[in-house]
GROMACS .gro file of C-alpha atoms in nm:
model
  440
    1UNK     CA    1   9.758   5.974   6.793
    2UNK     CA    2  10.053   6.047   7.006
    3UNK     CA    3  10.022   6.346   7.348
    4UNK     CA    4  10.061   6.661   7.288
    5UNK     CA    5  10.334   6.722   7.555
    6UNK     CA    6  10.278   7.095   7.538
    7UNK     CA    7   9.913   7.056   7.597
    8UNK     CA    8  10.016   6.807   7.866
    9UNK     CA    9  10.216   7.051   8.065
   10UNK     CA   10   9.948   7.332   8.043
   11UNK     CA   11   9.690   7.071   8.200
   12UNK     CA   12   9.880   6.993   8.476
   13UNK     CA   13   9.979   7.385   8.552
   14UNK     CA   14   9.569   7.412   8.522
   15UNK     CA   15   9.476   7.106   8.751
   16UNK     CA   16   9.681   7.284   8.993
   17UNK     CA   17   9.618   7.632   8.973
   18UNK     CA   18   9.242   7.503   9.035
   19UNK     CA   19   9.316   7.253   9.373
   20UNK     CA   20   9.504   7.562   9.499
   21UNK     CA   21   9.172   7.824   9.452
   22UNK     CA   22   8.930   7.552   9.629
   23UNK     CA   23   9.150   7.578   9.910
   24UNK     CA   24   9.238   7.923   9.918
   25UNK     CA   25   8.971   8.145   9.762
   26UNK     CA   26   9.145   8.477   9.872
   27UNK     CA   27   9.436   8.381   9.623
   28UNK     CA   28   9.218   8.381   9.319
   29UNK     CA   29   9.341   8.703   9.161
   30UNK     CA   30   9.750   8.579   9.171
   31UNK     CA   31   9.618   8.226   9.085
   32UNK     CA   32   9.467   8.344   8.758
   33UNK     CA   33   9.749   8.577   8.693
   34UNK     CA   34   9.964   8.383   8.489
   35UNK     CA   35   9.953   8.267   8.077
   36UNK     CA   36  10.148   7.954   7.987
   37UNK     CA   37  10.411   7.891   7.787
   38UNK     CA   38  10.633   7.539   7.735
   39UNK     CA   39  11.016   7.614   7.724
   40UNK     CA   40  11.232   7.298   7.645
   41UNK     CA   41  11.541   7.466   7.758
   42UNK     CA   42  11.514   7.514   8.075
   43UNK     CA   43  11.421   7.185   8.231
   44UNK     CA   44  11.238   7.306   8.526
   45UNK     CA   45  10.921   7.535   8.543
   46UNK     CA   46  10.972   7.956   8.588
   47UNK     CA   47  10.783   8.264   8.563
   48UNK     CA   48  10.868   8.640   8.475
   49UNK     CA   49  10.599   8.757   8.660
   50UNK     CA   50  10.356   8.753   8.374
   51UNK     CA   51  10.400   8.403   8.230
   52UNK     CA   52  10.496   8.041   8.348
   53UNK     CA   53  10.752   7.918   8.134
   54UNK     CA   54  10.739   7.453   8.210
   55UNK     CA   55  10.948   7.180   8.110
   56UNK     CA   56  10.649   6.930   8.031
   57UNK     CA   57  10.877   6.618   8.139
   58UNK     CA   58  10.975   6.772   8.446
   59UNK     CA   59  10.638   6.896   8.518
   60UNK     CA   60  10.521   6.536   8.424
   61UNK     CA   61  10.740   6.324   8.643
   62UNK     CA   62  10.717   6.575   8.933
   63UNK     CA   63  10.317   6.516   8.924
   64UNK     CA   64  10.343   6.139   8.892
   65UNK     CA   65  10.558   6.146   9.195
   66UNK     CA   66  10.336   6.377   9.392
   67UNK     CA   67  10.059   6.611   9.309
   68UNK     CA   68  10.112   6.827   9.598
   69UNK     CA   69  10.481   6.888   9.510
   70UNK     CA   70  10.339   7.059   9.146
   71UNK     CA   71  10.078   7.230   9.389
   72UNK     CA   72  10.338   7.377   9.632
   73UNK     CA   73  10.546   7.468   9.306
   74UNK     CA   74  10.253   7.693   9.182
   75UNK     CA   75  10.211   7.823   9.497
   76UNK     CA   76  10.577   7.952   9.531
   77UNK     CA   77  10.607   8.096   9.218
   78UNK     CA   78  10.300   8.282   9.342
   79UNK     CA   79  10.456   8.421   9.670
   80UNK     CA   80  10.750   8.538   9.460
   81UNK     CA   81  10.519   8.725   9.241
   82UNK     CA   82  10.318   8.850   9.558
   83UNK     CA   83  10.632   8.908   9.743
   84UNK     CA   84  10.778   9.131   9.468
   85UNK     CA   85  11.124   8.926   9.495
   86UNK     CA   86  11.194   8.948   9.131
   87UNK     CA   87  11.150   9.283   9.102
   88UNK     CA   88  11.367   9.380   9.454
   89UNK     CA   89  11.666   9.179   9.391
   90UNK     CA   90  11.880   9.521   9.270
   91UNK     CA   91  12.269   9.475   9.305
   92UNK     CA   92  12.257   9.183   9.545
   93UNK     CA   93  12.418   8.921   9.502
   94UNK     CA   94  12.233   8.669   9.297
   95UNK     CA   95  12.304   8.375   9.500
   96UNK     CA   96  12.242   8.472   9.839
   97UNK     CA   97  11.906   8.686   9.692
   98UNK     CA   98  11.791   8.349   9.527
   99UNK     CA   99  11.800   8.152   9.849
  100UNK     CA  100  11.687   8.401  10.032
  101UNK     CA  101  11.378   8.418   9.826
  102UNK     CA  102  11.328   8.060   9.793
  103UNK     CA  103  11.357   8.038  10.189
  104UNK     CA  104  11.113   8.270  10.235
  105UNK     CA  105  10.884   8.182  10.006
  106UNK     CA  106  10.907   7.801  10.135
  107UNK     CA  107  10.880   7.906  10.479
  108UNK     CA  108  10.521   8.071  10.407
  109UNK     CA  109  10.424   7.736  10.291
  110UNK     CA  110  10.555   7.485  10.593
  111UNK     CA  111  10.375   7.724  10.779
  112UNK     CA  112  10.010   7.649  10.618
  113UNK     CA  113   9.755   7.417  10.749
  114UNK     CA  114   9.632   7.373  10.412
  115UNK     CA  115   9.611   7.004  10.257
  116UNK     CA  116   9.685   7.100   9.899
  117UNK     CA  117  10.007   7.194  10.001
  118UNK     CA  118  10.120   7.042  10.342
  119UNK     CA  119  10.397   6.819  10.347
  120UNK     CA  120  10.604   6.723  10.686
  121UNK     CA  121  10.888   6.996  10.690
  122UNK     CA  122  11.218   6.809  10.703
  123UNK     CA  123  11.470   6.888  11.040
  124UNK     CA  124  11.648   7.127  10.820
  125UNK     CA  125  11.421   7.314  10.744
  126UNK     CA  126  11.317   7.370  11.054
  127UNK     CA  127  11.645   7.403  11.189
  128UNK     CA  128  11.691   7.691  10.973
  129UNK     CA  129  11.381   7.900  11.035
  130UNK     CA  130  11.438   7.834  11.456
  131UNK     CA  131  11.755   8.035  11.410
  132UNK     CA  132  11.593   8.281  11.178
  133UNK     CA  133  11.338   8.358  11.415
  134UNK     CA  134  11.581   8.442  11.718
  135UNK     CA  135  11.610   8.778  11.511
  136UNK     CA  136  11.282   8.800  11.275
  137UNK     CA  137  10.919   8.797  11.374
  138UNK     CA  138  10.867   8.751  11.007
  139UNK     CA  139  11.046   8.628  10.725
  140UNK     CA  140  11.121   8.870  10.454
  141UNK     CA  141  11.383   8.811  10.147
  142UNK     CA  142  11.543   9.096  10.255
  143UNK     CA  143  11.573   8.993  10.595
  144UNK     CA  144  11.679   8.622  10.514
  145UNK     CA  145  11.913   8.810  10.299
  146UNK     CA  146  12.058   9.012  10.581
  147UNK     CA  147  12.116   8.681  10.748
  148UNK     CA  148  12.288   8.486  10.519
  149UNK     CA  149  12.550   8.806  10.470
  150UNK     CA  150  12.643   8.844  10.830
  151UNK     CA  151  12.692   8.437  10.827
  152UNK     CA  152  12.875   8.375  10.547
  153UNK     CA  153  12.806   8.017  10.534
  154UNK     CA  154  13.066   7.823  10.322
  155UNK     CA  155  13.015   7.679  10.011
  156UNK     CA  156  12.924   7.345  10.138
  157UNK     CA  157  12.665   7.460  10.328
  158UNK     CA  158  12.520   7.704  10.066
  159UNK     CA  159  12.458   7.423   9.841
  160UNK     CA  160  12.263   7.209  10.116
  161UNK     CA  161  12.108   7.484  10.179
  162UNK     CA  162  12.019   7.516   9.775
  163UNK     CA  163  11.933   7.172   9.705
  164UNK     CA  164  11.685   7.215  10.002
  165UNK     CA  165  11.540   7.497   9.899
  166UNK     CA  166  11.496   7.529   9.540
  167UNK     CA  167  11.183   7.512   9.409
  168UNK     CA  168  11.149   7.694   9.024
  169UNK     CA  169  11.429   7.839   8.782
  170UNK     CA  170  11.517   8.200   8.877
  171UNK     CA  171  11.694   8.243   8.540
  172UNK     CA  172  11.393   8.454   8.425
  173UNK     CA  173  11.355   8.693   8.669
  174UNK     CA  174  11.718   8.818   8.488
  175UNK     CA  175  11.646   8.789   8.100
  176UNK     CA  176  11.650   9.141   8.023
  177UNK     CA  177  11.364   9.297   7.976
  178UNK     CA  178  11.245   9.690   7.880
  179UNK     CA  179  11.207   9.911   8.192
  180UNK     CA  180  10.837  10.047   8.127
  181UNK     CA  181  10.717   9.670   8.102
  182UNK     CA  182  10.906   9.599   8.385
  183UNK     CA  183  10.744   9.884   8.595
  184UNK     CA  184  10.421   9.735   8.511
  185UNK     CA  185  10.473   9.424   8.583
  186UNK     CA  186  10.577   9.486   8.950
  187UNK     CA  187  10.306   9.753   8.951
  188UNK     CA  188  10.025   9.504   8.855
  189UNK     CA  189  10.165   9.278   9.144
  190UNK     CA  190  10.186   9.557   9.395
  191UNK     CA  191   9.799   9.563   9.272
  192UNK     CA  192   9.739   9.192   9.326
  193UNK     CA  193   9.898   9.151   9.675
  194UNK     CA  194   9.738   9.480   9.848
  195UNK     CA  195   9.412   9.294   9.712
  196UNK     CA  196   9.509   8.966   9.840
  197UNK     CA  197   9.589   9.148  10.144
  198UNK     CA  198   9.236   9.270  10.185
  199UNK     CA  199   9.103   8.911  10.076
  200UNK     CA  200   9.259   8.775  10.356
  201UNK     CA  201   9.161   9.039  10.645
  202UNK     CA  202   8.807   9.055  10.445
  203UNK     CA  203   8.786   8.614  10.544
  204UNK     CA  204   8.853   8.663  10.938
  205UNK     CA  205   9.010   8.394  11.108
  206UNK     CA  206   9.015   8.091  10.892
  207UNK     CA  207   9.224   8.181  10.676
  208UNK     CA  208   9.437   8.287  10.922
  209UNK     CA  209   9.479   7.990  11.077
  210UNK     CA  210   9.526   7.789  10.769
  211UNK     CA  211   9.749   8.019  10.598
  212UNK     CA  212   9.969   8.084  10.811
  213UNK     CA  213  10.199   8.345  10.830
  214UNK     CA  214  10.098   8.439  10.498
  215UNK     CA  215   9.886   8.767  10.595
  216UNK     CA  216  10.186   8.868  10.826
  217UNK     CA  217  10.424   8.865  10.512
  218UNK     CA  218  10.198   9.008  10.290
  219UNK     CA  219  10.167   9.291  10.520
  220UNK     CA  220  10.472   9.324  10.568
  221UNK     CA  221  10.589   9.325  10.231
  222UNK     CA  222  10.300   9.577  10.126
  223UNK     CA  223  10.410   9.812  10.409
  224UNK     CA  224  10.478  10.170  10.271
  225UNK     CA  225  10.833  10.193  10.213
  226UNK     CA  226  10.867  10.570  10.274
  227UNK     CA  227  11.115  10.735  10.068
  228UNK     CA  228  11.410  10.928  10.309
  229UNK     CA  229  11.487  11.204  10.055
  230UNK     CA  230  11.109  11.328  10.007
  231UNK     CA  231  11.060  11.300  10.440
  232UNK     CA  232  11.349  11.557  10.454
  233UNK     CA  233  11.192  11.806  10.207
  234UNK     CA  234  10.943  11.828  10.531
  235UNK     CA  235  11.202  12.076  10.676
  236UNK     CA  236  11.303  12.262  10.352
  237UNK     CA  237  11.301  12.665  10.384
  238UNK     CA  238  11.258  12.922  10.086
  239UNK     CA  239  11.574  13.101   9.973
  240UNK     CA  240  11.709  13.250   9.743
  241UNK     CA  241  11.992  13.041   9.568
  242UNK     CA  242  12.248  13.141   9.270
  243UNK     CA  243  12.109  12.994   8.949
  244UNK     CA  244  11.959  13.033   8.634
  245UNK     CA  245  11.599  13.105   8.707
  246UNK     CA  246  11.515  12.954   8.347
  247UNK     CA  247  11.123  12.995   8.452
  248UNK     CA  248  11.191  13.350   8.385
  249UNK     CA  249  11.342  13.306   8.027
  250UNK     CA  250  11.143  13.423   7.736
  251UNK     CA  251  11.350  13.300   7.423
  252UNK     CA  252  11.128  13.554   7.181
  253UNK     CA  253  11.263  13.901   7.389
  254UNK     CA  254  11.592  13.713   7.416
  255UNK     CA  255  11.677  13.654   7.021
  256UNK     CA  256  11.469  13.991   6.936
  257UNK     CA  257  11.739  14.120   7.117
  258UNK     CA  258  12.029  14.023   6.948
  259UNK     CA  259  11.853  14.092   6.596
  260UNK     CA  260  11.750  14.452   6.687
  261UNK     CA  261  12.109  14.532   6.868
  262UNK     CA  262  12.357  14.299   6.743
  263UNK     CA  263  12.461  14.104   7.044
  264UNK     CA  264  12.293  14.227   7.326
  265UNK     CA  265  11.994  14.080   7.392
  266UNK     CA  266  11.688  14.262   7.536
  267UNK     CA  267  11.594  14.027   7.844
  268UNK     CA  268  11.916  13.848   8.062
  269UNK     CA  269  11.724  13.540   8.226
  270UNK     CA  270  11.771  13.630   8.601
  271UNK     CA  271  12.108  13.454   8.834
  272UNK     CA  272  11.885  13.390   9.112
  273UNK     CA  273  11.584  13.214   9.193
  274UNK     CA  274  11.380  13.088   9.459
  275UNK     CA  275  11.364  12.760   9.606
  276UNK     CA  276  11.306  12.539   9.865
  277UNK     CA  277  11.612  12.330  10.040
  278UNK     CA  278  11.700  12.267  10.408
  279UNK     CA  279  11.963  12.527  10.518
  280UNK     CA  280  11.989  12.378  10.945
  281UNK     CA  281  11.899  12.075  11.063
  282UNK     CA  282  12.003  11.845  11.350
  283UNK     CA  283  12.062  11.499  11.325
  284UNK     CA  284  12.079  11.369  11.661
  285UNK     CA  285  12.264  10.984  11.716
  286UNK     CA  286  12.125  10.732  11.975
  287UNK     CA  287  12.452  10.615  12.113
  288UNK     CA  288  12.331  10.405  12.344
  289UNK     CA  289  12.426  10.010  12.359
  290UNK     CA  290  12.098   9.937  12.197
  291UNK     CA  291  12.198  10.102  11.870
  292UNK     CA  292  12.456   9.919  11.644
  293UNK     CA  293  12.686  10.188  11.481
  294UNK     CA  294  12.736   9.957  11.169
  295UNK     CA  295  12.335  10.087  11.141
  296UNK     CA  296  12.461  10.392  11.291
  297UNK     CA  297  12.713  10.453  10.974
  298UNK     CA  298  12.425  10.317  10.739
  299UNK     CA  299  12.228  10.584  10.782
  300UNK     CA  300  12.482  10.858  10.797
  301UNK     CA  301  12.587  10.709  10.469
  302UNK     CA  302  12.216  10.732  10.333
  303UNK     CA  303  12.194  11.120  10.422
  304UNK     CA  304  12.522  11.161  10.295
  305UNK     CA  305  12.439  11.044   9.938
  306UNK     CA  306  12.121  11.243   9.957
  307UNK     CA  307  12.357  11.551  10.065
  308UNK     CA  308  12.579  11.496   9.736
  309UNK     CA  309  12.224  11.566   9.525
  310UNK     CA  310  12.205  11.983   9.511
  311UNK     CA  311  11.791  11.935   9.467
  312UNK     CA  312  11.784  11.864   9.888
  313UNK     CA  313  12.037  12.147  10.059
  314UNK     CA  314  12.183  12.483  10.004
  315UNK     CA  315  12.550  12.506   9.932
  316UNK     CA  316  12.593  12.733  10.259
  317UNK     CA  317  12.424  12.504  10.527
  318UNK     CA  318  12.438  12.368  10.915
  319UNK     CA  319  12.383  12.046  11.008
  320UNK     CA  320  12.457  11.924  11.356
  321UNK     CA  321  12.569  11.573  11.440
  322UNK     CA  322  12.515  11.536  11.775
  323UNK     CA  323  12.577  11.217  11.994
  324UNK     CA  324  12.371  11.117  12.323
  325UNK     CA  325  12.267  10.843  12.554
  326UNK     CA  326  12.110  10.941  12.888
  327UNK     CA  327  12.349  11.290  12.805
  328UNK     CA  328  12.462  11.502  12.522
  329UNK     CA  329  12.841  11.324  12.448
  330UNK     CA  330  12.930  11.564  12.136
  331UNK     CA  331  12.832  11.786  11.897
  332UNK     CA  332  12.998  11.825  11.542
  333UNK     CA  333  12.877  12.060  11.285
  334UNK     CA  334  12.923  11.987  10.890
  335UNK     CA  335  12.859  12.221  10.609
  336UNK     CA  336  12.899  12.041  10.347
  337UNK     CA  337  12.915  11.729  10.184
  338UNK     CA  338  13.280  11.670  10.196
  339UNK     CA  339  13.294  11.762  10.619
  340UNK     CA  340  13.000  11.487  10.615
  341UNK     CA  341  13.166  11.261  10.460
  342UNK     CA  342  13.442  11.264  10.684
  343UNK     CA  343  13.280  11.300  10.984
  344UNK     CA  344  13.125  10.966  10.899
  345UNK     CA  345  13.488  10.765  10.739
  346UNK     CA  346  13.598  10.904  11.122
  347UNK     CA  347  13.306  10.803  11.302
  348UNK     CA  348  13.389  10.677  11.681
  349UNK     CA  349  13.044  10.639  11.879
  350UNK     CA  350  13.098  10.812  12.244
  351UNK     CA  351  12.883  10.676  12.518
  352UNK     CA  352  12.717  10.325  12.542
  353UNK     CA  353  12.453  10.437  12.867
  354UNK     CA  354  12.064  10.439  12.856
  355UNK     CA  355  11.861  10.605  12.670
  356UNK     CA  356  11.698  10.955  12.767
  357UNK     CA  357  11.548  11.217  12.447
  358UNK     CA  358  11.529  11.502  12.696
  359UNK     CA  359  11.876  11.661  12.706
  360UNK     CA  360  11.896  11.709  12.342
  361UNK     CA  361  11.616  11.881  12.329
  362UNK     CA  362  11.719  12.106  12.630
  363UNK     CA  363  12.042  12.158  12.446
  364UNK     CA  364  11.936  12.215  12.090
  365UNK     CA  365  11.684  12.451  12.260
  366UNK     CA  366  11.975  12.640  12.414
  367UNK     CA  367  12.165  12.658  12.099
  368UNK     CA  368  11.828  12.862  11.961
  369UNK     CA  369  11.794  13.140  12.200
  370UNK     CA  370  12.162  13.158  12.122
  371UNK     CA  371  12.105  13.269  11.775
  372UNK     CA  372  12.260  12.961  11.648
  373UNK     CA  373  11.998  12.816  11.506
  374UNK     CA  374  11.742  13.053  11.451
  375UNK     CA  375  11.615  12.947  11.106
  376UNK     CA  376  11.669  12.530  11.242
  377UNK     CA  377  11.325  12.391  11.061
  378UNK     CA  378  11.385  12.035  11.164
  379UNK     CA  379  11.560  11.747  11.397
  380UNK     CA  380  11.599  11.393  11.314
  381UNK     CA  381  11.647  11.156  11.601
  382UNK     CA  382  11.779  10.826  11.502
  383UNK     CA  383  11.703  10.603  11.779
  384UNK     CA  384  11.582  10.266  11.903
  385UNK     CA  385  11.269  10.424  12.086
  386UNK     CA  386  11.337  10.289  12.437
  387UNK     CA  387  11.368  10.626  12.635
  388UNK     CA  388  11.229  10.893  12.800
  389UNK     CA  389  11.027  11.174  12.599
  390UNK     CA  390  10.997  11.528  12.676
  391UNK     CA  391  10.638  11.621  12.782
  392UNK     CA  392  10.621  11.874  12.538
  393UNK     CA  393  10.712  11.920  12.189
  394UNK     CA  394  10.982  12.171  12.051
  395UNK     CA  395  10.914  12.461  11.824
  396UNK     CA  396  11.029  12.301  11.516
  397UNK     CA  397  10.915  11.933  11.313
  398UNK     CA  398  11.060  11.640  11.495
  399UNK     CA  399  11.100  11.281  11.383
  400UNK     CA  400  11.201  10.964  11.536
  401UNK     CA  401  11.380  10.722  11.220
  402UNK     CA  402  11.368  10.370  11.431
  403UNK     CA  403  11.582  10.143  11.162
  404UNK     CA  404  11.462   9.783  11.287
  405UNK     CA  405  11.295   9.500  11.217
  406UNK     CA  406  10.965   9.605  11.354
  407UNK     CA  407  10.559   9.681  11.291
  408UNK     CA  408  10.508  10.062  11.275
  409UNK     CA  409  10.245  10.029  11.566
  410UNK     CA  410  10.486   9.862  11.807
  411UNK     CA  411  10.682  10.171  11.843
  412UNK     CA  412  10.514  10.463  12.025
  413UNK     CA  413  10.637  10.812  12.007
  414UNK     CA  414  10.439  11.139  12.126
  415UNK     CA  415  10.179  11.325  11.957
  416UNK     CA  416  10.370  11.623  11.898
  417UNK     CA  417  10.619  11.405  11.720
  418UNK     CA  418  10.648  11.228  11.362
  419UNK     CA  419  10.824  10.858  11.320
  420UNK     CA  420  10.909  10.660  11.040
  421UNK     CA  421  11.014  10.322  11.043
  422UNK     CA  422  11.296  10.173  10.787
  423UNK     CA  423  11.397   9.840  10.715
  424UNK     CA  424  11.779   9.767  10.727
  425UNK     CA  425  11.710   9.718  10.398
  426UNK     CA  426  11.609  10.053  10.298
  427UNK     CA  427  11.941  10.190  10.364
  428UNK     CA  428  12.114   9.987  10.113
  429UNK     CA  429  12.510  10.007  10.149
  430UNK     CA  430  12.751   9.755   9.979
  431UNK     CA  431  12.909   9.557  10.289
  432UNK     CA  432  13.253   9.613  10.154
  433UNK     CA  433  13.243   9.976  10.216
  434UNK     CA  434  13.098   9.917  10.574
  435UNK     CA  435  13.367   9.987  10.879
  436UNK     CA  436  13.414   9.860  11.244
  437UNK     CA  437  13.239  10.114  11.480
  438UNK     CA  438  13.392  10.098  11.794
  439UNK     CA  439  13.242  10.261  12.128
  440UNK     CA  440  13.473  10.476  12.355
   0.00000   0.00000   0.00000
C-alpha cells in the first residue's frame, strides 16, 4: 500500500503546529487557525490567511533535513497572519513589500530563545537588522519597507537579500479574492493578535524573555491607527452650506404637485442645509532641523487630499500655514484646495533653529482679538515634540501630530492638549511625486 503524500504533508504541518503550542502556549489561537490543503503547483508551502496551501515533497525533504526549519516555517506564516502583512501590502511595490515582510517576520524569530525554533542567525542576518536598528526600535514591514526605498539596493543585493530571507510563497496573498471575505479575514486576525497580545502580557515575564521581541511587534502592529480625516471633524462648525437638503424631500407632496397643477410641484426640496465642516483652522509647521520637510510635504499632501473631499471643509474657508522654530518665520493663508496645493508644489521651509510652541500661540492669539479668526475651532501643530509648551492652554482644541517612529507614551504633551501619533506609513505618498525640500 503505497503513502498517501497528501496525508503525508498534513502530518507534518500537524507535528509542527503541535511542537510550536508546547513551547508557546500564548500562540494557541493563530496555531489552530489554519485548514490544510496540498497544492502541487506551487512547490513550496503558503497561506491566504485562512488556509495552508504545501508542496508535500518540499515539505518532506525540508523535515528530513531539519525539523526545526518546518517549525520556523509555521511559525512565519503565523507572524504574517498576526502581523496583518498580507492584508497591508496596498500599492507597494511587491518586491520590496515581500522582503520586507519576510525580514520582519524572520527577525521576530532570531530573536526567540525558544528551542523549537532557534537556529544560529547567520552574519547577514545580523548585519542587516544592526543597521535596521540605528533607525527602528522595532521592526515593522512598513518600516523595513521604508528602509529598503530610501536604499535602493541594486539588484544583486536584493536577491541575496531574497535568497536569505525567504521563507513561504507569497503568491497567495495576491490571488484575487472577493472584498467582504477579504475584510473578514484580516478582521478575524486583527481578533487573533489583540488576543495573542493579551496572552502574552496575561504570562508575565517568561514569555517575554523567550519570545522575544514578539510582544513589542505585536503591540506595535495592534496600535490604533487613528484615521486623520475623522481627528479633523474634531474642529468642524455648523453652517449653513448651498445644497440640496434631500432630508427635507417628500416625493408624495412633490409628484402630487405636478398631477394637481401640471408642472409645478407643491413642495421645492430646500437649496440649503445644515452641516458640519471646518471653516478656520491653523496648521502650524515645526521648521526646526529636527523635522524632515520630505515628512513635512507628506503631511501637507495628506490634508491636501482630504481638502479635495467636500464632506471635510466649506467651499469659503481659512486655513493658515504658518512656519516656526524658536519664532514665527511666515504665515500663508489658503482658501482652497487649489492655493493648498500650490503652497505645498512651492514649499521652501524657512528657519532650521530650536524648537519653542509658545510664539505661535502668542501670535495666533493676536490674530483672534483681531477679528481674524474669530470662529478658528482648531490648530494642528505638526512637530517633533522637543520644545517648550505654553503653561496654559488656548481657547480653542489643540493637537500635537508627532509623525515618527515612536510609542505613544514616549511623547509627552500637556493636559490641556490632544496628540496623535502617525507612522510614516500612515501618510502614504508615492515616492515619485515626493520633492527636495530645501531650508533657507
Amino acid at each position: 500500500m503505497g503513502i498517501n503524500l497528501s496525508e503525508l504533508g498534513r502530518k507534518i504541518l500537524i507535528a509542527s503546529r503541535n511542537e510550536l503550542y508546547l513551547s508557546m502556549r500564548y500562540m494557541d489561537l493563530a496555531f489552530s487557525a489554519f485548514s490544510y490543503a496540498p497544492d502541487s503547483g506551487n512547490g513550496y508551502v503558503g497561506t491566504d490567511g485562512e488556509t495552508i496551501f504545501y508542496h508535500t515533497p518540499f515539505l518532506a525533504d525540508l523535515y528530513e533535513q531539519d525539523r526545526f526549519l518546518v517549525n520556523r516555517l509555521y511559525l512565519h506564516m503565523v507572524l504574517h497572519c498576526l502581523f496583518r502583512h498580507l492584508w497591508r501590502r496596498k500599492d507597494r511595490d511587491p518586491r520590496y513589500w515581500n522582503l520586507a515582510c519576510d525580514i520582519a517576520a524572520e527577525s521576530v524569530m532570531d530573536g526567540m530563545n525558544i528551542r523549537a525554533v532557534r537556529m544560529k542567525t547567520p552574519a547577514i542576518r545580523l548585519y542587516i537588522y544592526e543597521e535596521l536598528h540605528k533607525t527602528q526600535r522595532v521592526f515593522t514591514a512598513e518600516r523595513i519597507y521604508n528602509a529598503l526605498l530610501h536604499l535602493k539596493p541594486d539588484d544583486r543585493m536584493l536577491a541575496r537579500l531574497e535568497s536569505e530571507f525567504l521563507v513561504d510563497d507569497h503568491n497567495y496573498w495576491y490571488k484575487e479574492n472577493n472584498k467582504k471575505k477579504h475584510q473578514q479575514q484580516q478582521k478575524r486576525w486583527e481578533d487573533i493578535s489583540n488576543k495573542t497580545q493579551t496572552e502574552l502580557e496575561t504570562y508575565g515575564r517568561e514569555p517575554g524573555k523567550e519570545a522575544g521581541s514578539l510582544l513589542e511587534t505585536v503591540k506595535t502592529e495592534n496600535r490604533e491607527r487613528y484615521q486623520y480625516r475623522e481627528f479633523l471633524k474634531r474642529f468642524a462648525v455648523l453652517r449653513e452650506e448651498p445644497q440640496i437638503d434631500m432630508d427635507s424631500f417628500d416625493y408624495v407632496f412633490y409628484t402630487y404637485g405636478l398631477e394637481l397643477y401640471g408642472n409645478m410641484p407643491l413642495i421645492v426640496p430646500q437649496e440649503f442645509r445644515e452641516v458640519k465642516k471646518i471653516e478656520q483652522f491653523v496648521i502650524v509647521i515645526d521648521t526646526s532641523m529636527s523635522c524632515k520637510g520630505e515628512l513635512i510635504r507628506q503631511f501637507l499632501t495628506e490634508t491636501c487630499s482630504i481638502l479635495k473631499s467636500s464632506e471635510t471643509f466649506f467651499r469659503k474657508m481659512e486655513i493658515h500655514l504658518i512656519q516656526c522654530d524658536a519664532k514665527v518665520q511666515k504665515d500663508d493663508v489658503v482658501h482652497n484646495e487649489e492655493e493648498l496645493q500650490h503652497y505645498i508644489d512651492s514649499l521652501s521651509i524657512k528657519g532650521g533653529g530650536g524648537t519653542d510652541f509658545r510664539p505661535v500661540f502668542e501670535y495666533v492669539e493676536g490674530l483672534r482679538q483681531e477679528g481674524q479668526l474669530a470662529e478658528l475651532k482648531g490648530l494642528i501643530y505638526f512637530t517633533d515634540g522637543q520644545g517648550t509648551y505654553p503653561r496654559r492652554g488656548p481657547g480653542y482644541d489643540t493637537v500635537f501630530v508627532f509623525v515618527r517612529e515612536a510609542d505613544e507614551t514616549e511623547v509627552k504633551v500637556p493636559v490641556w492638549a490632544m496628540k496623535l501619533i502617525l507612522e510614516p506609513e500612515d501618510l502614504e505618498l508615492e515616492e515619485e511625486n515626493r520633492k527636495q525640500t530645501k531650508y533657507i
